[in-house]
């Protein structure tokens, strides 16, 4: 089997597994009742950071696939930069949600 096909097939199986686990955890949390700890509702600033982190994760996954497909070191550096920006934006999103902005 072609190496690219193995990588793409592995990513698809991994994503399917993550979706299945997330679905099972969501069903389990609904059965156990509401949580005692509640965060304030996310404001517009926190929602923007959440969308930024989602876009960064998408770029990160695509660039990692591109590293294997095109064997490009530049895409590996781009993936690393996306990961760093993701960590920073995620931290900012958590803090802005806690303060309610």
mmCIF file of N, CA, C and O in Angstrom:
data_model
loop_
_atom_site.group_PDB
_atom_site.id
_atom_site.type_symbol
_atom_site.label_atom_id
_atom_site.label_comp_id
_atom_site.label_asym_id
_atom_site.label_seq_id
_atom_site.Cartn_x
_atom_site.Cartn_y
_atom_site.Cartn_z
ATOM 1 N N UNK A 1 0.837 -1.169 0.000
ATOM 2 C CA UNK A 1 0.000 0.000 0.000
ATOM 3 C C UNK A 1 0.891 1.244 0.000
ATOM 4 O O UNK A 1 1.954 1.254 0.597
ATOM 5 N N UNK A 2 0.437 2.255 -0.644
ATOM 6 C CA UNK A 2 1.178 3.500 -0.743
ATOM 7 C C UNK A 2 1.280 4.165 0.635
ATOM 8 O O UNK A 2 0.355 4.121 1.435
ATOM 9 N N UNK A 3 2.424 4.796 0.925
ATOM 10 C CA UNK A 3 2.634 5.439 2.218
ATOM 11 C C UNK A 3 1.629 6.558 2.475
ATOM 12 O O UNK A 3 1.157 6.729 3.595
ATOM 13 N N UNK A 4 1.311 7.310 1.457
ATOM 14 C CA UNK A 4 0.364 8.421 1.607
ATOM 15 C C UNK A 4 -1.012 7.875 1.969
ATOM 16 O O UNK A 4 -1.702 8.415 2.843
ATOM 17 N N UNK A 5 -1.408 6.781 1.335
ATOM 18 C CA UNK A 5 -2.707 6.193 1.622
ATOM 19 C C UNK A 5 -2.764 5.681 3.061
ATOM 20 O O UNK A 5 -3.788 5.830 3.742
ATOM 21 N N UNK A 6 -1.683 5.123 3.546
ATOM 22 C CA UNK A 6 -1.636 4.641 4.925
ATOM 23 C C UNK A 6 -1.783 5.804 5.899
ATOM 24 O O UNK A 6 -2.516 5.715 6.888
ATOM 25 N N UNK A 7 -1.106 6.902 5.633
ATOM 26 C CA UNK A 7 -1.189 8.070 6.512
ATOM 27 C C UNK A 7 -2.608 8.643 6.513
ATOM 28 O O UNK A 7 -3.174 8.924 7.576
ATOM 29 N N UNK A 8 -3.176 8.809 5.347
ATOM 30 C CA UNK A 8 -4.527 9.371 5.259
ATOM 31 C C UNK A 8 -5.529 8.426 5.913
ATOM 32 O O UNK A 8 -6.414 8.858 6.664
ATOM 33 N N UNK A 9 -5.410 7.133 5.666
ATOM 34 C CA UNK A 9 -6.300 6.160 6.276
ATOM 35 C C UNK A 9 -6.151 6.159 7.797
ATOM 36 O O UNK A 9 -7.143 6.101 8.531
ATOM 37 N N UNK A 10 -4.925 6.264 8.280
ATOM 38 C CA UNK A 10 -4.693 6.335 9.720
ATOM 39 C C UNK A 10 -5.319 7.574 10.342
ATOM 40 O O UNK A 10 -5.901 7.502 11.429
ATOM 41 N N UNK A 11 -5.204 8.713 9.661
ATOM 42 C CA UNK A 11 -5.819 9.942 10.172
ATOM 43 C C UNK A 11 -7.329 9.842 10.206
ATOM 44 O O UNK A 11 -7.978 10.305 11.148
ATOM 45 N N UNK A 12 -7.916 9.242 9.178
ATOM 46 C CA UNK A 12 -9.376 9.092 9.130
ATOM 47 C C UNK A 12 -9.840 8.182 10.267
ATOM 48 O O UNK A 12 -10.829 8.476 10.943
ATOM 49 N N UNK A 13 -9.134 7.082 10.493
ATOM 50 C CA UNK A 13 -9.506 6.174 11.574
ATOM 51 C C UNK A 13 -9.346 6.861 12.930
ATOM 52 O O UNK A 13 -10.193 6.721 13.821
ATOM 53 N N UNK A 14 -8.272 7.632 13.096
ATOM 54 C CA UNK A 14 -8.059 8.342 14.356
ATOM 55 C C UNK A 14 -9.148 9.380 14.597
ATOM 56 O O UNK A 14 -9.652 9.507 15.723
ATOM 57 N N UNK A 15 -9.541 10.115 13.563
ATOM 58 C CA UNK A 15 -10.601 11.106 13.715
ATOM 59 C C UNK A 15 -11.922 10.429 14.049
ATOM 60 O O UNK A 15 -12.698 10.922 14.873
ATOM 61 N N UNK A 16 -12.202 9.300 13.416
ATOM 62 C CA UNK A 16 -13.422 8.561 13.732
ATOM 63 C C UNK A 16 -13.429 8.082 15.169
ATOM 64 O O UNK A 16 -14.459 8.126 15.847
ATOM 65 N N UNK A 17 -12.276 7.622 15.650
ATOM 66 C CA UNK A 17 -12.177 7.204 17.046
ATOM 67 C C UNK A 17 -12.400 8.351 18.005
ATOM 68 O O UNK A 17 -13.078 8.199 19.028
ATOM 69 N N UNK A 18 -11.833 9.506 17.683
ATOM 70 C CA UNK A 18 -12.034 10.682 18.542
ATOM 71 C C UNK A 18 -13.494 11.106 18.583
ATOM 72 O O UNK A 18 -14.022 11.462 19.635
ATOM 73 N N UNK A 19 -14.145 11.064 17.437
ATOM 74 C CA UNK A 19 -15.568 11.427 17.392
ATOM 75 C C UNK A 19 -16.395 10.437 18.198
ATOM 76 O O UNK A 19 -17.316 10.821 18.929
ATOM 77 N N UNK A 20 -16.078 9.149 18.100
ATOM 78 C CA UNK A 20 -16.810 8.133 18.859
ATOM 79 C C UNK A 20 -16.619 8.320 20.360
ATOM 80 O O UNK A 20 -17.587 8.251 21.130
ATOM 81 N N UNK A 21 -15.397 8.577 20.786
ATOM 82 C CA UNK A 21 -15.133 8.785 22.211
ATOM 83 C C UNK A 21 -15.836 10.042 22.704
ATOM 84 O O UNK A 21 -16.420 10.059 23.792
ATOM 85 N N UNK A 22 -15.814 11.114 21.915
ATOM 86 C CA UNK A 22 -16.491 12.354 22.314
ATOM 87 C C UNK A 22 -17.988 12.135 22.446
ATOM 88 O O UNK A 22 -18.621 12.644 23.381
ATOM 89 N N UNK A 23 -18.562 11.368 21.534
ATOM 90 C CA UNK A 23 -19.997 11.086 21.599
ATOM 91 C C UNK A 23 -20.333 10.275 22.840
ATOM 92 O O UNK A 23 -21.316 10.569 23.539
ATOM 93 N N UNK A 24 -19.538 9.253 23.130
ATOM 94 C CA UNK A 24 -19.783 8.445 24.326
ATOM 95 C C UNK A 24 -19.634 9.260 25.609
ATOM 96 O O UNK A 24 -20.435 9.116 26.544
ATOM 97 N N UNK A 25 -18.634 10.130 25.652
ATOM 98 C CA UNK A 25 -18.459 10.972 26.840
ATOM 99 C C UNK A 25 -19.604 11.962 27.005
ATOM 100 O O UNK A 25 -20.024 12.257 28.130
ATOM 101 N N UNK A 26 -20.119 12.474 25.902
ATOM 102 C CA UNK A 26 -21.248 13.404 25.984
ATOM 103 C C UNK A 26 -22.492 12.693 26.500
ATOM 104 O O UNK A 26 -23.214 13.220 27.343
ATOM 105 N N UNK A 27 -22.750 11.478 26.012
ATOM 106 C CA UNK A 27 -23.898 10.708 26.503
ATOM 107 C C UNK A 27 -23.744 10.393 27.987
ATOM 108 O O UNK A 27 -24.714 10.453 28.744
ATOM 109 N N UNK A 28 -22.541 10.065 28.388
ATOM 110 C CA UNK A 28 -22.287 9.743 29.790
ATOM 111 C C UNK A 28 -22.503 10.957 30.681
ATOM 112 O O UNK A 28 -23.057 10.850 31.783
ATOM 113 N N UNK A 29 -22.074 12.131 30.222
ATOM 114 C CA UNK A 29 -22.238 13.335 31.036
ATOM 115 C C UNK A 29 -23.705 13.729 31.151
ATOM 116 O O UNK A 29 -24.118 14.274 32.174
ATOM 117 N N UNK A 30 -24.499 13.452 30.133
ATOM 118 C CA UNK A 30 -25.935 13.769 30.210
ATOM 119 C C UNK A 30 -26.639 12.853 31.205
ATOM 120 O O UNK A 30 -27.586 13.267 31.866
ATOM 121 N N UNK A 31 -26.183 11.602 31.320
ATOM 122 C CA UNK A 31 -26.792 10.671 32.264
ATOM 123 C C UNK A 31 -26.483 11.046 33.702
ATOM 124 O O UNK A 31 -27.316 10.871 34.588
ATOM 125 N N UNK A 32 -25.291 11.546 33.959
ATOM 126 C CA UNK A 32 -24.871 11.825 35.334
ATOM 127 C C UNK A 32 -25.468 13.113 35.888
ATOM 128 O O UNK A 32 -25.345 13.383 37.069
ATOM 129 N N UNK A 33 -26.086 13.906 35.061
ATOM 130 C CA UNK A 33 -26.706 15.132 35.535
ATOM 131 C C UNK A 33 -25.817 16.344 35.336
ATOM 132 O O UNK A 33 -24.689 16.235 34.851
ATOM 133 N N UNK A 34 -26.306 17.509 35.728
ATOM 134 C CA UNK A 34 -25.519 18.731 35.524
ATOM 135 C C UNK A 34 -24.308 18.778 36.447
ATOM 136 O O UNK A 34 -24.306 18.221 37.541
ATOM 137 N N UNK A 35 -23.290 19.451 35.965
ATOM 138 C CA UNK A 35 -22.074 19.619 36.751
ATOM 139 C C UNK A 35 -22.298 20.647 37.846
ATOM 140 O O UNK A 35 -23.104 21.562 37.723
ATOM 141 N N UNK A 36 -21.554 20.484 38.919
ATOM 142 C CA UNK A 36 -21.638 21.453 40.021
ATOM 143 C C UNK A 36 -20.936 22.762 39.663
ATOM 144 O O UNK A 36 -21.372 23.820 40.022
ATOM 145 N N UNK A 37 -19.837 22.654 38.921
ATOM 146 C CA UNK A 37 -19.082 23.837 38.543
ATOM 147 C C UNK A 37 -19.565 24.341 37.195
ATOM 148 O O UNK A 37 -19.646 23.588 36.235
ATOM 149 N N UNK A 38 -19.884 25.612 37.132
ATOM 150 C CA UNK A 38 -20.309 26.198 35.870
ATOM 151 C C UNK A 38 -19.449 27.417 35.589
ATOM 152 O O UNK A 38 -19.169 28.222 36.486
ATOM 153 N N UNK A 39 -19.042 27.531 34.346
ATOM 154 C CA UNK A 39 -18.291 28.700 33.918
ATOM 155 C C UNK A 39 -19.266 29.757 33.430
ATOM 156 O O UNK A 39 -20.365 29.434 32.967
ATOM 157 N N UNK A 40 -18.876 31.015 33.488
ATOM 158 C CA UNK A 40 -19.749 32.036 32.911
ATOM 159 C C UNK A 40 -19.855 31.844 31.402
ATOM 160 O O UNK A 40 -18.984 31.250 30.770
ATOM 161 N N UNK A 41 -20.942 32.304 30.850
ATOM 162 C CA UNK A 41 -21.158 32.186 29.402
ATOM 163 C C UNK A 41 -20.052 32.937 28.662
ATOM 164 O O UNK A 41 -19.657 34.022 29.070
ATOM 165 N N UNK A 42 -19.590 32.333 27.584
ATOM 166 C CA UNK A 42 -18.505 32.942 26.809
ATOM 167 C C UNK A 42 -19.006 34.212 26.122
ATOM 168 O O UNK A 42 -20.054 34.217 25.487
ATOM 169 N N UNK A 43 -18.223 35.263 26.259
ATOM 170 C CA UNK A 43 -18.557 36.521 25.619
ATOM 171 C C UNK A 43 -18.047 36.545 24.182
ATOM 172 O O UNK A 43 -17.489 35.565 23.678
ATOM 173 N N UNK A 44 -18.221 37.670 23.492
ATOM 174 C CA UNK A 44 -17.797 37.740 22.089
ATOM 175 C C UNK A 44 -16.292 37.602 21.907
ATOM 176 O O UNK A 44 -15.837 37.000 20.930
ATOM 177 N N UNK A 45 -15.504 38.100 22.844
ATOM 178 C CA UNK A 45 -14.052 37.984 22.720
ATOM 179 C C UNK A 45 -13.608 36.532 22.857
ATOM 180 O O UNK A 45 -12.790 36.041 22.080
ATOM 181 N N UNK A 46 -14.164 35.825 23.827
ATOM 182 C CA UNK A 46 -13.811 34.419 24.020
ATOM 183 C C UNK A 46 -14.257 33.577 22.830
ATOM 184 O O UNK A 46 -13.552 32.650 22.411
ATOM 185 N N UNK A 47 -15.406 33.897 22.266
ATOM 186 C CA UNK A 47 -15.889 33.148 21.095
ATOM 187 C C UNK A 47 -14.970 33.357 19.895
ATOM 188 O O UNK A 47 -14.734 32.427 19.123
ATOM 189 N N UNK A 48 -14.437 34.550 19.741
ATOM 190 C CA UNK A 48 -13.488 34.806 18.650
ATOM 191 C C UNK A 48 -12.227 33.973 18.822
ATOM 192 O O UNK A 48 -11.723 33.390 17.856
ATOM 193 N N UNK A 49 -11.734 33.905 20.063
ATOM 194 C CA UNK A 49 -10.530 33.099 20.305
ATOM 195 C C UNK A 49 -10.794 31.610 20.094
ATOM 196 O O UNK A 49 -9.920 30.882 19.644
ATOM 197 N N UNK A 50 -11.999 31.163 20.409
ATOM 198 C CA UNK A 50 -12.338 29.758 20.162
ATOM 199 C C UNK A 50 -12.312 29.464 18.666
ATOM 200 O O UNK A 50 -11.791 28.431 18.225
ATOM 201 N N UNK A 51 -12.843 30.366 17.866
ATOM 202 C CA UNK A 51 -12.823 30.158 16.410
ATOM 203 C C UNK A 51 -11.402 30.244 15.860
ATOM 204 O O UNK A 51 -11.050 29.538 14.916
ATOM 205 N N UNK A 52 -10.592 31.106 16.450
ATOM 206 C CA UNK A 52 -9.186 31.179 16.028
ATOM 207 C C UNK A 52 -8.485 29.860 16.319
ATOM 208 O O UNK A 52 -7.742 29.343 15.475
ATOM 209 N N UNK A 53 -8.730 29.283 17.498
ATOM 210 C CA UNK A 53 -8.094 28.013 17.830
ATOM 211 C C UNK A 53 -8.594 26.891 16.932
ATOM 212 O O UNK A 53 -7.819 26.011 16.554
ATOM 213 N N UNK A 54 -9.854 26.910 16.560
ATOM 214 C CA UNK A 54 -10.372 25.894 15.635
ATOM 215 C C UNK A 54 -9.699 25.993 14.274
ATOM 216 O O UNK A 54 -9.330 24.983 13.666
ATOM 217 N N UNK A 55 -9.529 27.202 13.789
ATOM 218 C CA UNK A 55 -8.859 27.394 12.498
ATOM 219 C C UNK A 55 -7.395 26.956 12.582
ATOM 220 O O UNK A 55 -6.873 26.336 11.643
ATOM 221 N N UNK A 56 -6.748 27.244 13.690
ATOM 222 C CA UNK A 56 -5.357 26.832 13.852
ATOM 223 C C UNK A 56 -5.210 25.316 13.908
ATOM 224 O O UNK A 56 -4.259 24.759 13.359
ATOM 225 N N UNK A 57 -6.149 24.636 14.542
ATOM 226 C CA UNK A 57 -6.100 23.177 14.577
ATOM 227 C C UNK A 57 -6.276 22.611 13.176
ATOM 228 O O UNK A 57 -5.589 21.660 12.775
ATOM 229 N N UNK A 58 -7.170 23.200 12.400
ATOM 230 C CA UNK A 58 -7.364 22.757 11.017
ATOM 231 C C UNK A 58 -6.087 22.944 10.205
ATOM 232 O O UNK A 58 -5.662 22.033 9.482
ATOM 233 N N UNK A 59 -5.475 24.114 10.310
ATOM 234 C CA UNK A 59 -4.213 24.354 9.605
ATOM 235 C C UNK A 59 -3.109 23.419 10.079
ATOM 236 O O UNK A 59 -2.303 22.937 9.276
ATOM 237 N N UNK A 60 -3.090 23.135 11.370
ATOM 238 C CA UNK A 60 -2.093 22.238 11.933
ATOM 239 C C UNK A 60 -2.225 20.834 11.358
ATOM 240 O O UNK A 60 -1.237 20.232 10.924
ATOM 241 N N UNK A 61 -3.437 20.317 11.324
ATOM 242 C CA UNK A 61 -3.658 18.969 10.787
ATOM 243 C C UNK A 61 -3.322 18.917 9.303
ATOM 244 O O UNK A 61 -2.650 17.978 8.845
ATOM 245 N N UNK A 62 -3.751 19.922 8.555
ATOM 246 C CA UNK A 62 -3.447 19.931 7.118
ATOM 247 C C UNK A 62 -1.956 20.038 6.849
ATOM 248 O O UNK A 62 -1.433 19.393 5.934
ATOM 249 N N UNK A 63 -1.257 20.832 7.642
ATOM 250 C CA UNK A 63 0.184 20.955 7.417
ATOM 251 C C UNK A 63 0.930 19.692 7.828
ATOM 252 O O UNK A 63 1.932 19.332 7.195
ATOM 253 N N UNK A 64 0.454 18.989 8.847
ATOM 254 C CA UNK A 64 1.089 17.722 9.220
ATOM 255 C C UNK A 64 0.888 16.681 8.123
ATOM 256 O O UNK A 64 1.816 15.935 7.780
ATOM 257 N N UNK A 65 -0.309 16.638 7.557
ATOM 258 C CA UNK A 65 -0.537 15.734 6.421
ATOM 259 C C UNK A 65 0.356 16.143 5.254
ATOM 260 O O UNK A 65 0.952 15.297 4.587
ATOM 261 N N UNK A 66 0.499 17.451 5.030
ATOM 262 C CA UNK A 66 1.354 17.941 3.955
ATOM 263 C C UNK A 66 2.815 17.600 4.152
ATOM 264 O O UNK A 66 3.553 17.389 3.188
ATOM 265 N N UNK A 67 3.259 17.539 5.406
ATOM 266 C CA UNK A 67 4.638 17.158 5.684
ATOM 267 C C UNK A 67 4.905 15.752 5.158
ATOM 268 O O UNK A 67 5.928 15.495 4.519
ATOM 269 N N UNK A 68 3.985 14.838 5.411
ATOM 270 C CA UNK A 68 4.176 13.465 4.958
ATOM 271 C C UNK A 68 3.972 13.313 3.455
ATOM 272 O O UNK A 68 4.669 12.544 2.811
ATOM 273 N N UNK A 69 3.012 14.043 2.919
ATOM 274 C CA UNK A 69 2.714 13.913 1.492
ATOM 275 C C UNK A 69 3.813 14.553 0.650
ATOM 276 O O UNK A 69 4.326 13.945 -0.299
ATOM 277 N N UNK A 70 4.191 15.787 0.978
ATOM 278 C CA UNK A 70 5.151 16.526 0.158
ATOM 279 C C UNK A 70 6.583 16.448 0.684
ATOM 280 O O UNK A 70 7.494 16.959 0.040
ATOM 281 N N UNK A 71 6.771 15.858 1.864
ATOM 282 C CA UNK A 71 8.093 15.747 2.484
ATOM 283 C C UNK A 71 8.786 17.114 2.535
ATOM 284 O O UNK A 71 9.920 17.277 2.100
ATOM 285 N N UNK A 72 8.051 18.071 3.090
ATOM 286 C CA UNK A 72 8.522 19.451 3.132
ATOM 287 C C UNK A 72 8.821 19.861 4.570
ATOM 288 O O UNK A 72 7.954 19.776 5.445
ATOM 289 N N UNK A 73 10.020 20.314 4.813
ATOM 290 C CA UNK A 73 10.400 20.764 6.148
ATOM 291 C C UNK A 73 9.739 22.104 6.484
ATOM 292 O O UNK A 73 9.479 22.403 7.651
ATOM 293 N N UNK A 74 9.427 22.898 5.460
ATOM 294 C CA UNK A 74 8.764 24.183 5.710
ATOM 295 C C UNK A 74 7.383 23.968 6.318
ATOM 296 O O UNK A 74 6.946 24.727 7.185
ATOM 297 N N UNK A 75 6.685 22.933 5.845
ATOM 298 C CA UNK A 75 5.371 22.646 6.419
ATOM 299 C C UNK A 75 5.494 22.162 7.861
ATOM 300 O O UNK A 75 4.599 22.400 8.680
ATOM 301 N N UNK A 76 6.580 21.492 8.186
ATOM 302 C CA UNK A 76 6.801 21.071 9.576
ATOM 303 C C UNK A 76 7.011 22.296 10.469
ATOM 304 O O UNK A 76 6.479 22.360 11.587
ATOM 305 N N UNK A 77 7.774 23.265 9.995
ATOM 306 C CA UNK A 77 7.947 24.497 10.757
ATOM 307 C C UNK A 77 6.633 25.262 10.887
ATOM 308 O O UNK A 77 6.343 25.853 11.932
ATOM 309 N N UNK A 78 5.842 25.251 9.816
ATOM 310 C CA UNK A 78 4.537 25.913 9.863
ATOM 311 C C UNK A 78 3.629 25.217 10.885
ATOM 312 O O UNK A 78 2.904 25.881 11.622
ATOM 313 N N UNK A 79 3.676 23.888 10.938
ATOM 314 C CA UNK A 79 2.882 23.147 11.919
ATOM 315 C C UNK A 79 3.320 23.499 13.340
ATOM 316 O O UNK A 79 2.486 23.663 14.240
ATOM 317 N N UNK A 80 4.620 23.625 13.547
ATOM 318 C CA UNK A 80 5.120 24.023 14.858
ATOM 319 C C UNK A 80 4.667 25.422 15.246
ATOM 320 O O UNK A 80 4.300 25.674 16.402
ATOM 321 N N UNK A 81 4.681 26.330 14.281
ATOM 322 C CA UNK A 81 4.212 27.694 14.549
ATOM 323 C C UNK A 81 2.725 27.707 14.863
ATOM 324 O O UNK A 81 2.281 28.424 15.773
ATOM 325 N N UNK A 82 1.945 26.910 14.135
ATOM 326 C CA UNK A 82 0.509 26.813 14.413
ATOM 327 C C UNK A 82 0.260 26.276 15.814
ATOM 328 O O UNK A 82 -0.630 26.743 16.523
ATOM 329 N N UNK A 83 1.065 25.298 16.227
ATOM 330 C CA UNK A 83 0.911 24.728 17.563
ATOM 331 C C UNK A 83 1.222 25.773 18.634
ATOM 332 O O UNK A 83 0.506 25.877 19.632
ATOM 333 N N UNK A 84 2.267 26.544 18.434
ATOM 334 C CA UNK A 84 2.619 27.580 19.405
ATOM 335 C C UNK A 84 1.521 28.642 19.497
ATOM 336 O O UNK A 84 1.106 29.017 20.600
ATOM 337 N N UNK A 85 1.033 29.104 18.359
ATOM 338 C CA UNK A 85 -0.033 30.113 18.356
ATOM 339 C C UNK A 85 -1.305 29.537 18.962
ATOM 340 O O UNK A 85 -2.039 30.219 19.677
ATOM 341 N N UNK A 86 -1.569 28.243 18.706
ATOM 342 C CA UNK A 86 -2.734 27.575 19.286
ATOM 343 C C UNK A 86 -2.657 27.574 20.811
ATOM 344 O O UNK A 86 -3.655 27.851 21.489
ATOM 345 N N UNK A 87 -1.495 27.258 21.347
ATOM 346 C CA UNK A 87 -1.344 27.240 22.801
ATOM 347 C C UNK A 87 -1.559 28.629 23.404
ATOM 348 O O UNK A 87 -2.216 28.782 24.434
ATOM 349 N N UNK A 88 -1.038 29.639 22.742
ATOM 350 C CA UNK A 88 -1.196 31.010 23.240
ATOM 351 C C UNK A 88 -2.654 31.459 23.148
ATOM 352 O O UNK A 88 -3.220 31.978 24.111
ATOM 353 N N UNK A 89 -3.284 31.227 21.998
ATOM 354 C CA UNK A 89 -4.676 31.645 21.819
ATOM 355 C C UNK A 89 -5.608 30.860 22.737
ATOM 356 O O UNK A 89 -6.590 31.416 23.261
ATOM 357 N N UNK A 90 -5.326 29.582 22.962
ATOM 358 C CA UNK A 90 -6.150 28.791 23.872
ATOM 359 C C UNK A 90 -6.069 29.282 25.299
ATOM 360 O O UNK A 90 -7.069 29.321 26.024
ATOM 361 N N UNK A 91 -4.871 29.668 25.712
ATOM 362 C CA UNK A 91 -4.701 30.204 27.062
ATOM 363 C C UNK A 91 -5.440 31.529 27.214
ATOM 364 O O UNK A 91 -6.124 31.756 28.221
ATOM 365 N N UNK A 92 -5.336 32.375 26.219
ATOM 366 C CA UNK A 92 -6.054 33.655 26.262
ATOM 367 C C UNK A 92 -7.554 33.423 26.270
ATOM 368 O O UNK A 92 -8.300 34.091 26.997
ATOM 369 N N UNK A 93 -8.039 32.451 25.496
ATOM 370 C CA UNK A 93 -9.473 32.154 25.457
ATOM 371 C C UNK A 93 -9.970 31.679 26.815
ATOM 372 O O UNK A 93 -11.068 32.052 27.254
ATOM 373 N N UNK A 94 -9.193 30.870 27.504
ATOM 374 C CA UNK A 94 -9.594 30.401 28.834
ATOM 375 C C UNK A 94 -9.697 31.556 29.826
ATOM 376 O O UNK A 94 -10.653 31.637 30.601
ATOM 377 N N UNK A 95 -8.716 32.443 29.790
ATOM 378 C CA UNK A 95 -8.747 33.576 30.710
ATOM 379 C C UNK A 95 -9.895 34.533 30.391
ATOM 380 O O UNK A 95 -10.548 35.033 31.305
ATOM 381 N N UNK A 96 -10.153 34.786 29.116
ATOM 382 C CA UNK A 96 -11.240 35.703 28.779
ATOM 383 C C UNK A 96 -12.590 35.075 29.130
ATOM 384 O O UNK A 96 -13.519 35.791 29.498
ATOM 385 N N UNK A 97 -12.690 33.751 29.061
ATOM 386 C CA UNK A 97 -13.950 33.117 29.458
ATOM 387 C C UNK A 97 -14.141 33.196 30.969
ATOM 388 O O UNK A 97 -15.259 33.392 31.447
ATOM 389 N N UNK A 98 -13.065 33.031 31.710
ATOM 390 C CA UNK A 98 -13.178 33.113 33.162
ATOM 391 C C UNK A 98 -13.597 34.502 33.636
ATOM 392 O O UNK A 98 -14.345 34.640 34.615
ATOM 393 N N UNK A 99 -13.106 35.542 32.975
ATOM 394 C CA UNK A 99 -13.476 36.892 33.389
ATOM 395 C C UNK A 99 -14.780 37.356 32.735
ATOM 396 O O UNK A 99 -15.270 38.422 33.067
ATOM 397 N N UNK A 100 -15.318 36.542 31.842
ATOM 398 C CA UNK A 100 -16.633 36.849 31.256
ATOM 399 C C UNK A 100 -16.637 37.841 30.130
ATOM 400 O O UNK A 100 -17.644 38.473 29.862
ATOM 401 N N UNK A 101 -15.549 37.994 29.425
ATOM 402 C CA UNK A 101 -15.500 38.952 28.308
ATOM 403 C C UNK A 101 -15.788 38.252 27.007
ATOM 404 O O UNK A 101 -15.386 37.244 26.676
#
